[in-house]
mmCIF file of N, CA and C in Angstrom:
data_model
loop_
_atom_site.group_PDB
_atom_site.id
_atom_site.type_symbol
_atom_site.label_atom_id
_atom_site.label_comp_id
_atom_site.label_asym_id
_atom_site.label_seq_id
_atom_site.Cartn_x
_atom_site.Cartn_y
_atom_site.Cartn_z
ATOM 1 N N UNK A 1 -10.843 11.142 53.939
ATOM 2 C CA UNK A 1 -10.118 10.359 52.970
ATOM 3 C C UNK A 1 -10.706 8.939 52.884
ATOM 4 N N UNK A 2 -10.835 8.382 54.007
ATOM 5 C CA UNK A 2 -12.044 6.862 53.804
ATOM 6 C C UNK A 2 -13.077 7.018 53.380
ATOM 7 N N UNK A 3 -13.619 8.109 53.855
ATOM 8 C CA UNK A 3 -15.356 8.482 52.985
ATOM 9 C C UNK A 3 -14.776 8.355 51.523
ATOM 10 N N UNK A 4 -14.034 9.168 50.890
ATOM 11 C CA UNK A 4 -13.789 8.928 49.574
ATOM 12 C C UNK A 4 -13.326 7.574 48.932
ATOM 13 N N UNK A 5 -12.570 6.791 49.645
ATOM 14 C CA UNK A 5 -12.340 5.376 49.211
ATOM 15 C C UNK A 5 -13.722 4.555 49.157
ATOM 16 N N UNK A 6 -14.469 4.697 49.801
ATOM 17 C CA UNK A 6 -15.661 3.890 50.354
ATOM 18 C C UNK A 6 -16.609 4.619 49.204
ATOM 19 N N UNK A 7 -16.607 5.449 48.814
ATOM 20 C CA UNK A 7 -17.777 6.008 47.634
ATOM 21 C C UNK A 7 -17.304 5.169 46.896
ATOM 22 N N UNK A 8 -15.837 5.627 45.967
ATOM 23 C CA UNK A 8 -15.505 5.237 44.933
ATOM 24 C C UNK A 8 -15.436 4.242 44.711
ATOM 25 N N UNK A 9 -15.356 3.185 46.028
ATOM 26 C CA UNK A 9 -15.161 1.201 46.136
ATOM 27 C C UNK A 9 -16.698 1.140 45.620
ATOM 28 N N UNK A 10 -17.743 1.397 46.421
ATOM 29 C CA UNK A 10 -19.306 1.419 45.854
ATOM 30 C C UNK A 10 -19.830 1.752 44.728
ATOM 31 N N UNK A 11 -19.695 3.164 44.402
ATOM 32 C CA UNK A 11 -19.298 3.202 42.530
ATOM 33 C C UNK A 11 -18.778 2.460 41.550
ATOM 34 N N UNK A 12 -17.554 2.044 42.067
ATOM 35 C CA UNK A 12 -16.958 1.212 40.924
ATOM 36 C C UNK A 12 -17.891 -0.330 41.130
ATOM 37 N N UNK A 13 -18.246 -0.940 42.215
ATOM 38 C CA UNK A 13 -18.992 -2.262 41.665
ATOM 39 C C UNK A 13 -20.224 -2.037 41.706
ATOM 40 N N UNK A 14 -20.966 -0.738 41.594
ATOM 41 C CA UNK A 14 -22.138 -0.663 41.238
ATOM 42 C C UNK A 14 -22.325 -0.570 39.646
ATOM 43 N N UNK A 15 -20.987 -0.082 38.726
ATOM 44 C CA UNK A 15 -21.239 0.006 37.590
ATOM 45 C C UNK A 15 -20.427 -1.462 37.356
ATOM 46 N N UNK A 16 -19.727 -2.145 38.009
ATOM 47 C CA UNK A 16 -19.375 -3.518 37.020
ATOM 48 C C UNK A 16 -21.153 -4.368 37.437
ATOM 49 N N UNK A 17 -21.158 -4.047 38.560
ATOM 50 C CA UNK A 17 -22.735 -5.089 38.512
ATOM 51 C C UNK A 17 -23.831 -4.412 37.668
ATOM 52 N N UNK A 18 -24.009 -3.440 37.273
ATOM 53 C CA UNK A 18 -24.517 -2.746 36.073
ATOM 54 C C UNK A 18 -24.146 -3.442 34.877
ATOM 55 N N UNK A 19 -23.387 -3.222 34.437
ATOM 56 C CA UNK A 19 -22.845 -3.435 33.092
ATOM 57 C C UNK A 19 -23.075 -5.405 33.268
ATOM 58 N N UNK A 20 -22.777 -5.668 34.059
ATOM 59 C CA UNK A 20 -22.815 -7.241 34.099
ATOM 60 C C UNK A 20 -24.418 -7.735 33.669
ATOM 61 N N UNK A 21 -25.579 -7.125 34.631
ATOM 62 C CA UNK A 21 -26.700 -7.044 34.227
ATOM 63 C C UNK A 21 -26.840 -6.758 32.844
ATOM 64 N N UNK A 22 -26.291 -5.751 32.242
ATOM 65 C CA UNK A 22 -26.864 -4.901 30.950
ATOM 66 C C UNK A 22 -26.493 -5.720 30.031
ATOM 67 N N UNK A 23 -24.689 -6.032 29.859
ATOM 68 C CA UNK A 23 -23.927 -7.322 29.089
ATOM 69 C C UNK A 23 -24.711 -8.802 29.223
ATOM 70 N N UNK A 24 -25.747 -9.399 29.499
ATOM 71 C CA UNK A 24 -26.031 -10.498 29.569
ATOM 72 C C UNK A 24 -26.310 -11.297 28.257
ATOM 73 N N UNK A 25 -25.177 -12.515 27.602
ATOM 74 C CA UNK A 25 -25.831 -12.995 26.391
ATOM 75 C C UNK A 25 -26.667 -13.701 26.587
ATOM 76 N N UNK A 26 -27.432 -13.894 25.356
ATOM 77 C CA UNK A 26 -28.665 -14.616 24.718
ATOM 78 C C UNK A 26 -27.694 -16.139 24.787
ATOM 79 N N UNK A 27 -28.259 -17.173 24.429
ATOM 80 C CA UNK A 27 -28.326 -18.597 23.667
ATOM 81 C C UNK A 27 -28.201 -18.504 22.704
ATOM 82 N N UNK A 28 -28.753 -17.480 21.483
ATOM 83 C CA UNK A 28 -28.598 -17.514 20.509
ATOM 84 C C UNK A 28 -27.114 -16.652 20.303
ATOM 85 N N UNK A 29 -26.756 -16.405 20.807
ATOM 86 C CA UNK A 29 -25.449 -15.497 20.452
ATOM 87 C C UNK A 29 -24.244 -15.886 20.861
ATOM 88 N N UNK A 30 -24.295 -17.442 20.622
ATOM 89 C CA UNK A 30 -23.267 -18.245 21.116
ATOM 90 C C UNK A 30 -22.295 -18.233 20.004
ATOM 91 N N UNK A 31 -22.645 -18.251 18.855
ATOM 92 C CA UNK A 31 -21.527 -18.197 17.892
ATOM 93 C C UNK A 31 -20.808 -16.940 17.640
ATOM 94 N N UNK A 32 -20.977 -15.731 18.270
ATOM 95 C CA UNK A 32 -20.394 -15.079 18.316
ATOM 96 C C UNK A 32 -19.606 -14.707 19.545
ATOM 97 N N UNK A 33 -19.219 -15.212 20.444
ATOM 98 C CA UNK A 33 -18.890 -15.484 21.490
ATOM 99 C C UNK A 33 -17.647 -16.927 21.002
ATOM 100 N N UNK A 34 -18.033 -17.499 20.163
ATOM 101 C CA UNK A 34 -16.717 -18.272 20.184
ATOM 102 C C UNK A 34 -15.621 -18.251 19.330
ATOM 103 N N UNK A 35 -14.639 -18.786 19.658
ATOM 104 C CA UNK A 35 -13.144 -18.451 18.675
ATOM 105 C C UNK A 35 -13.215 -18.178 17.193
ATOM 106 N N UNK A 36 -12.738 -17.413 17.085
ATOM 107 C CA UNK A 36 -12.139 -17.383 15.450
ATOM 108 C C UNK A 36 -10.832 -17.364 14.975
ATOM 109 N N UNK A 37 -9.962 -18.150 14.640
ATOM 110 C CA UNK A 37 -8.989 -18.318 14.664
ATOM 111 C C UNK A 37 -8.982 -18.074 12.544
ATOM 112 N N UNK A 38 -8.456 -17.398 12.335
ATOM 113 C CA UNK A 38 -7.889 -17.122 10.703
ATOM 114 C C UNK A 38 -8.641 -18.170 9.735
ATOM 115 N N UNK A 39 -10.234 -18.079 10.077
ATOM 116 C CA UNK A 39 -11.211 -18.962 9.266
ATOM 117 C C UNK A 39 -10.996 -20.184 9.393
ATOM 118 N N UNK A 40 -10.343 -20.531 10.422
ATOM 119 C CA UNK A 40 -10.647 -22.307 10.605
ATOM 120 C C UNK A 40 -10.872 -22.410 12.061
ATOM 121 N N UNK A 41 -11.884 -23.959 11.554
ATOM 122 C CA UNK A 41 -12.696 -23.964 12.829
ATOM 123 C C UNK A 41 -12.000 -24.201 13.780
ATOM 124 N N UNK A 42 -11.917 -23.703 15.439
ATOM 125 C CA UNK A 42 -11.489 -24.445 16.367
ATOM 126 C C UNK A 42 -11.467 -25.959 16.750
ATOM 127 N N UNK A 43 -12.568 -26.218 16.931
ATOM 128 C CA UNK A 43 -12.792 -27.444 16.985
ATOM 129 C C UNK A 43 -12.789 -28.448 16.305
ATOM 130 N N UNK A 44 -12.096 -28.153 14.865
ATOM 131 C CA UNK A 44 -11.436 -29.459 14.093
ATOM 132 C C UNK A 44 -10.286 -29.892 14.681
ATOM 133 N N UNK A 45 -9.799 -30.560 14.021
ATOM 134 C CA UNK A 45 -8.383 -31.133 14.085
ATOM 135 C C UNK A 45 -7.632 -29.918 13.732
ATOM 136 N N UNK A 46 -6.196 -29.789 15.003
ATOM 137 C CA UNK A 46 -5.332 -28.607 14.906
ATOM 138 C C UNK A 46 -4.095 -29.454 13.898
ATOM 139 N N UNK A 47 -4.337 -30.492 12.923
ATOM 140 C CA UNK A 47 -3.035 -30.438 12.579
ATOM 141 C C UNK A 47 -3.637 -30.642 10.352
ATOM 142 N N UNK A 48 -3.555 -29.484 10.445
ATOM 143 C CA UNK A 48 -4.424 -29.204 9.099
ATOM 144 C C UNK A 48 -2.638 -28.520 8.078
ATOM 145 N N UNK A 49 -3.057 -29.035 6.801
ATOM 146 C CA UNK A 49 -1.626 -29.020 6.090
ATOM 147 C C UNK A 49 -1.744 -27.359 5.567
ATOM 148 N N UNK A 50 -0.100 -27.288 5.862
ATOM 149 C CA UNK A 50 0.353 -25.817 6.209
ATOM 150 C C UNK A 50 1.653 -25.639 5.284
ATOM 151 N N UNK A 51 1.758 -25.011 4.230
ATOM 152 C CA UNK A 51 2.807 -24.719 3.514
ATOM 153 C C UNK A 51 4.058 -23.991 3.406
ATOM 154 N N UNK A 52 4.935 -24.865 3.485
ATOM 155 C CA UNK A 52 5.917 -24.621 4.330
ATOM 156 C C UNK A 52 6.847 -23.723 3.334
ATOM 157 N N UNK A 53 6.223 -23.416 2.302
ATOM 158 C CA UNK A 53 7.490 -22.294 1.293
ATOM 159 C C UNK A 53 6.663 -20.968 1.952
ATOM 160 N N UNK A 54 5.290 -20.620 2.309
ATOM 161 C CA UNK A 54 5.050 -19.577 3.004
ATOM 162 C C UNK A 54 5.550 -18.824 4.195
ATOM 163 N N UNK A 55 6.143 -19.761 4.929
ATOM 164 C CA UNK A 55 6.592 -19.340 6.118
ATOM 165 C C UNK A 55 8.585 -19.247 6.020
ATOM 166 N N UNK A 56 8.882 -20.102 4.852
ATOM 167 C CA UNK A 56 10.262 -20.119 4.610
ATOM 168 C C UNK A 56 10.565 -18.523 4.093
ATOM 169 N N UNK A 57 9.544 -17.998 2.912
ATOM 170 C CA UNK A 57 9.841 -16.697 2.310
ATOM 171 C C UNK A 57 9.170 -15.943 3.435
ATOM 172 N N UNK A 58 8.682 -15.815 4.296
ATOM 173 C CA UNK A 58 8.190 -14.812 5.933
ATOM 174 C C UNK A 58 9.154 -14.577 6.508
ATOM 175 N N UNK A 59 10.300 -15.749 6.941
ATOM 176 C CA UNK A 59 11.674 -15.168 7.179
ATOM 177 C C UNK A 59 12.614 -14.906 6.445
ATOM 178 N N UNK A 60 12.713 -15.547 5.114
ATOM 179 C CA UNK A 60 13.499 -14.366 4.503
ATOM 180 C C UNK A 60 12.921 -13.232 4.154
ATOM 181 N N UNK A 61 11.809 -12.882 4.012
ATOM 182 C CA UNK A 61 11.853 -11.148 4.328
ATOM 183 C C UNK A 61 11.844 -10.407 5.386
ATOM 184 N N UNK A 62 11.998 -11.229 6.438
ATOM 185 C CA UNK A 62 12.680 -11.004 7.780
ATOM 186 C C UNK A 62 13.394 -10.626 8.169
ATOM 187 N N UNK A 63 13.887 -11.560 7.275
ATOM 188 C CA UNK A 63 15.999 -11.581 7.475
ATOM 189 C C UNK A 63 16.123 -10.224 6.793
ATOM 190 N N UNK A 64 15.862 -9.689 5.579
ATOM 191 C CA UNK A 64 16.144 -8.805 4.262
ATOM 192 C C UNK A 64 15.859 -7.703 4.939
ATOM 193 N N UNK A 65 14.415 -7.487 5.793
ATOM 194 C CA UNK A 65 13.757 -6.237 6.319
ATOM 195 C C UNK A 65 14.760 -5.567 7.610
ATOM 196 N N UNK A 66 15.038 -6.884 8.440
ATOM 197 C CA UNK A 66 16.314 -6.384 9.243
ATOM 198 C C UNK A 66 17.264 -5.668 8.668
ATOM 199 N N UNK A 67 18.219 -6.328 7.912
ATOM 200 C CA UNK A 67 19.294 -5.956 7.368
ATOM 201 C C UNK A 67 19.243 -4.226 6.208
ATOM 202 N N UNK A 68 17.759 -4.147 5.818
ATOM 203 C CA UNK A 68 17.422 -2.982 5.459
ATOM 204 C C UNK A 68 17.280 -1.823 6.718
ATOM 205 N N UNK A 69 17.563 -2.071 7.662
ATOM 206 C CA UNK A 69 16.945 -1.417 8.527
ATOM 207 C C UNK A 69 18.567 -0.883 9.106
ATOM 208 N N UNK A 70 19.429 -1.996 8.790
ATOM 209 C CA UNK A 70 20.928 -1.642 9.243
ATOM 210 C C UNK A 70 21.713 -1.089 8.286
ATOM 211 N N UNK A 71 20.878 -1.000 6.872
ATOM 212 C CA UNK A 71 21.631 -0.628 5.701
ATOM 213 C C UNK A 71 21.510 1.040 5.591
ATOM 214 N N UNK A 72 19.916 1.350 6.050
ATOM 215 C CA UNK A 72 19.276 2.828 5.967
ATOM 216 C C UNK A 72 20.182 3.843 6.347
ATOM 217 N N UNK A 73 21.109 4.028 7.698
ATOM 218 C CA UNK A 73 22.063 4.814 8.345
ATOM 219 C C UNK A 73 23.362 5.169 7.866
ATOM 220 N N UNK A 74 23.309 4.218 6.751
ATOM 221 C CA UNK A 74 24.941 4.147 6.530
ATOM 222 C C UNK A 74 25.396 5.613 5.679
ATOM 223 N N UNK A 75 24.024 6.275 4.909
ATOM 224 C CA UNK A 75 24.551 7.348 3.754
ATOM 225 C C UNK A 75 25.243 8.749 4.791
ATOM 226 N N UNK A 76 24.117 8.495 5.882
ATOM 227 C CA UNK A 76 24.434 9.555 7.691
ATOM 228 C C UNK A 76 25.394 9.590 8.134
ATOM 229 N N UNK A 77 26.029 8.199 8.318
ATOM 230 C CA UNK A 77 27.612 7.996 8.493
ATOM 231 C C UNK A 77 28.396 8.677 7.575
ATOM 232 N N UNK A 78 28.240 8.538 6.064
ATOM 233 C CA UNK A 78 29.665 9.263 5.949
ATOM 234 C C UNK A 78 29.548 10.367 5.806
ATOM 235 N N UNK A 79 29.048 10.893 6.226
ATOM 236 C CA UNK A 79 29.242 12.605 6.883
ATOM 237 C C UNK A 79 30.266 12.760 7.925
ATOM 238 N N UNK A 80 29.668 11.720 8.726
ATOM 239 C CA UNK A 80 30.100 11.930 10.662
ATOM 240 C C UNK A 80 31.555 11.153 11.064
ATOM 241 N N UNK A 81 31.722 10.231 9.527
ATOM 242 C CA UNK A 81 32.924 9.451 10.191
ATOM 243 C C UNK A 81 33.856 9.582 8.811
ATOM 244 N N UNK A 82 34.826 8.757 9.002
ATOM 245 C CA UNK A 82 36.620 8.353 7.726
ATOM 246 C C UNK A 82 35.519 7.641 6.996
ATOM 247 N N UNK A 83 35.392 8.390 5.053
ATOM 248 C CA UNK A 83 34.664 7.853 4.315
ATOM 249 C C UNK A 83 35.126 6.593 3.826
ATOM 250 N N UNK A 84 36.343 6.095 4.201
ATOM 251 C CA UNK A 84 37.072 4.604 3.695
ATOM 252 C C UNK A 84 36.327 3.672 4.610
ATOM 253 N N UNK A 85 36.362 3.590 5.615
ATOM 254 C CA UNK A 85 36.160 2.811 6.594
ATOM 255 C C UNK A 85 34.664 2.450 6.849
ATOM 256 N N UNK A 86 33.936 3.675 6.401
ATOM 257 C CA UNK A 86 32.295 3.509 6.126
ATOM 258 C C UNK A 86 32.102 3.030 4.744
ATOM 259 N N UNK A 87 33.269 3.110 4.064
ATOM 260 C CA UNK A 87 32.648 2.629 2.576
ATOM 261 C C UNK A 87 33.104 1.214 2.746
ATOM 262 N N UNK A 88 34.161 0.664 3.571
ATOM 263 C CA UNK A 88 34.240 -0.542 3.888
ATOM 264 C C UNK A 88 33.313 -1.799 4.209
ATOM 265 N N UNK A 89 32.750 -0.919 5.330
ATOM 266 C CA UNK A 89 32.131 -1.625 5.783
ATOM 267 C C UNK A 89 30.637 -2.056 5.343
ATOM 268 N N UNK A 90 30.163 -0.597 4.220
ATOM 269 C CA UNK A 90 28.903 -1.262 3.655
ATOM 270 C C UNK A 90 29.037 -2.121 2.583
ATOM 271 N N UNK A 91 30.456 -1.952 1.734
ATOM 272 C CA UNK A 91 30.450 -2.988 0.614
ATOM 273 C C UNK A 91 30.648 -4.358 1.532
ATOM 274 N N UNK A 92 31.269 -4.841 3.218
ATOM 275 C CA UNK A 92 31.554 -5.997 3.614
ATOM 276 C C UNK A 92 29.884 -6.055 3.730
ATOM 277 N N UNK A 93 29.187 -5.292 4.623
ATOM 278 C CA UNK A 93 27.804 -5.807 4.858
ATOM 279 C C UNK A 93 26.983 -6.610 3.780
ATOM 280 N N UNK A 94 26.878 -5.772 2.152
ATOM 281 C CA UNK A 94 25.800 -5.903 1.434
ATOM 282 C C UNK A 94 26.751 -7.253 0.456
ATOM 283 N N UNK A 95 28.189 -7.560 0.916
ATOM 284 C CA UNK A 95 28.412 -8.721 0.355
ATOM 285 C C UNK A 95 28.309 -10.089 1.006
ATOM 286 N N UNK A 96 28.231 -9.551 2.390
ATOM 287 C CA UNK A 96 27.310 -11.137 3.329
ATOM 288 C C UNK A 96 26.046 -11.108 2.461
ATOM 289 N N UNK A 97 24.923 -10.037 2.487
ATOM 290 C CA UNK A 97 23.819 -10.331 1.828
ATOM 291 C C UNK A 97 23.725 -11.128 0.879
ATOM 292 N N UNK A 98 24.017 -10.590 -0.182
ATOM 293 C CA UNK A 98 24.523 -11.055 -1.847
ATOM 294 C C UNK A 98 25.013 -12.297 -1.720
ATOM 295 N N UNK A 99 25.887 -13.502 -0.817
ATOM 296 C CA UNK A 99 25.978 -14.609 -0.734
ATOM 297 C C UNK A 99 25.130 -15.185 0.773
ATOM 298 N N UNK A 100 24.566 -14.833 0.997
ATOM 299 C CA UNK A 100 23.207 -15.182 1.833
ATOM 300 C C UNK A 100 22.341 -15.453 0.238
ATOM 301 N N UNK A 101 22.097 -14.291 -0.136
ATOM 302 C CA UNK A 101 20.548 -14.258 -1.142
ATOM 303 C C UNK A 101 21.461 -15.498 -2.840
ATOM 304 N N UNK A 102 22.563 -16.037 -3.005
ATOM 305 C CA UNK A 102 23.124 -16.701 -3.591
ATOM 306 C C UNK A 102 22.771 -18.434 -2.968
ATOM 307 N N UNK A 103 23.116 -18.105 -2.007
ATOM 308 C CA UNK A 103 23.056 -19.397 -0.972
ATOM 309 C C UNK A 103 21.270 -19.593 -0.991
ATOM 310 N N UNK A 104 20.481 -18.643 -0.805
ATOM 311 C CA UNK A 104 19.483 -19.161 -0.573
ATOM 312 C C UNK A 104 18.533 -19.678 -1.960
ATOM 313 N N UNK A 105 19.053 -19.207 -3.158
ATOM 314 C CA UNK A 105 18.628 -19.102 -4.374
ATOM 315 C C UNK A 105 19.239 -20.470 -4.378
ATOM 316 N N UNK A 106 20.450 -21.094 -5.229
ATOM 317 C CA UNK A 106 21.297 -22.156 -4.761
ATOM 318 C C UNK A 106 20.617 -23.433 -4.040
ATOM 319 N N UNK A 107 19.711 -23.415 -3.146
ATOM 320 C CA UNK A 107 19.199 -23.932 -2.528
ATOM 321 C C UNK A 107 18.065 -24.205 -2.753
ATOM 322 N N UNK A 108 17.486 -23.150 -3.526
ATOM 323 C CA UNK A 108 15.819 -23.601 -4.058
ATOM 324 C C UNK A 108 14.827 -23.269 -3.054
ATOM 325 N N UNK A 109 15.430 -22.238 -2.327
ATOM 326 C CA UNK A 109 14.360 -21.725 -1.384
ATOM 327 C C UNK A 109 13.579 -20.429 -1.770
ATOM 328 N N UNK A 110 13.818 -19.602 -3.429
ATOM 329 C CA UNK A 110 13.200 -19.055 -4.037
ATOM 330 C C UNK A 110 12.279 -19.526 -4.920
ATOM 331 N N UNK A 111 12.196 -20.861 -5.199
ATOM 332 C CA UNK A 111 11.479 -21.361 -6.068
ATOM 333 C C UNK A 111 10.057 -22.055 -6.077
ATOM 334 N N UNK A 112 9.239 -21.219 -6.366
ATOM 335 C CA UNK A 112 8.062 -21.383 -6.167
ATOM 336 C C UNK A 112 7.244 -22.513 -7.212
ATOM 337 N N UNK A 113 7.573 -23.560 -8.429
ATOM 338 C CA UNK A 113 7.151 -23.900 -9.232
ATOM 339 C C UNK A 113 7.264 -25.139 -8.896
ATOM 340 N N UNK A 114 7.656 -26.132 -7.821
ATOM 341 C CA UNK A 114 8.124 -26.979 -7.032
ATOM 342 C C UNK A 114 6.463 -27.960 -7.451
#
């Protein structure tokens, strides 16, 4: 059972010192070796202007994609449960929505012409 630990310990860093040899970069292959961050350079300045209605509509389809996700189950339910009480509760759900998506309209957080 040690003979076998002792191969396989020797094997395994004979192929990382292999591969380490074989993997060796060039100088010239430095630019591929360094960051790429979503086409801007690393090494500029990290405080580059960022638009903030992009990331406002990212969570509201956030918010929307959740709430679709709690809306999907409900037709399953009224099979399995009292069809009043399931029909209750999706007209209470999809009328938080509807004054969420009022409120957020209202607000000018749909408006892209700004």
């Amino acid at each position: 059972m040690l003979m076998i630990f002792f191969i396989s310990l020797a094997l395994s860093f004979l192929l990382i010192l292999i591969n380490s040899f074989i993997s060796k970069k060039m100088i010239s292959d430095r630019e591929k070796t360094s960051p790429f961050e979503c086409g801007f350079d690393p090494k500029s300045t990290a405080r580059i202007p960022f638009s903030l209605r992009f990331y406002l509509i990212a969570v509201i389809f956030l918010i929307f994609d959740v709430e679709i996700t709690l809306i999907m189950p409900m037709p399953i339910m009224i099979f399995q449960n009292n069809l009043m009480s399931i029909m209750f509760l999706t007209l209470f759900f999809i009328s938080i929505l509807i004054v969420g998506l009022l409120h957020e309209w209202k607000e000018g957080a749909l408006q892209w012409d700004l």
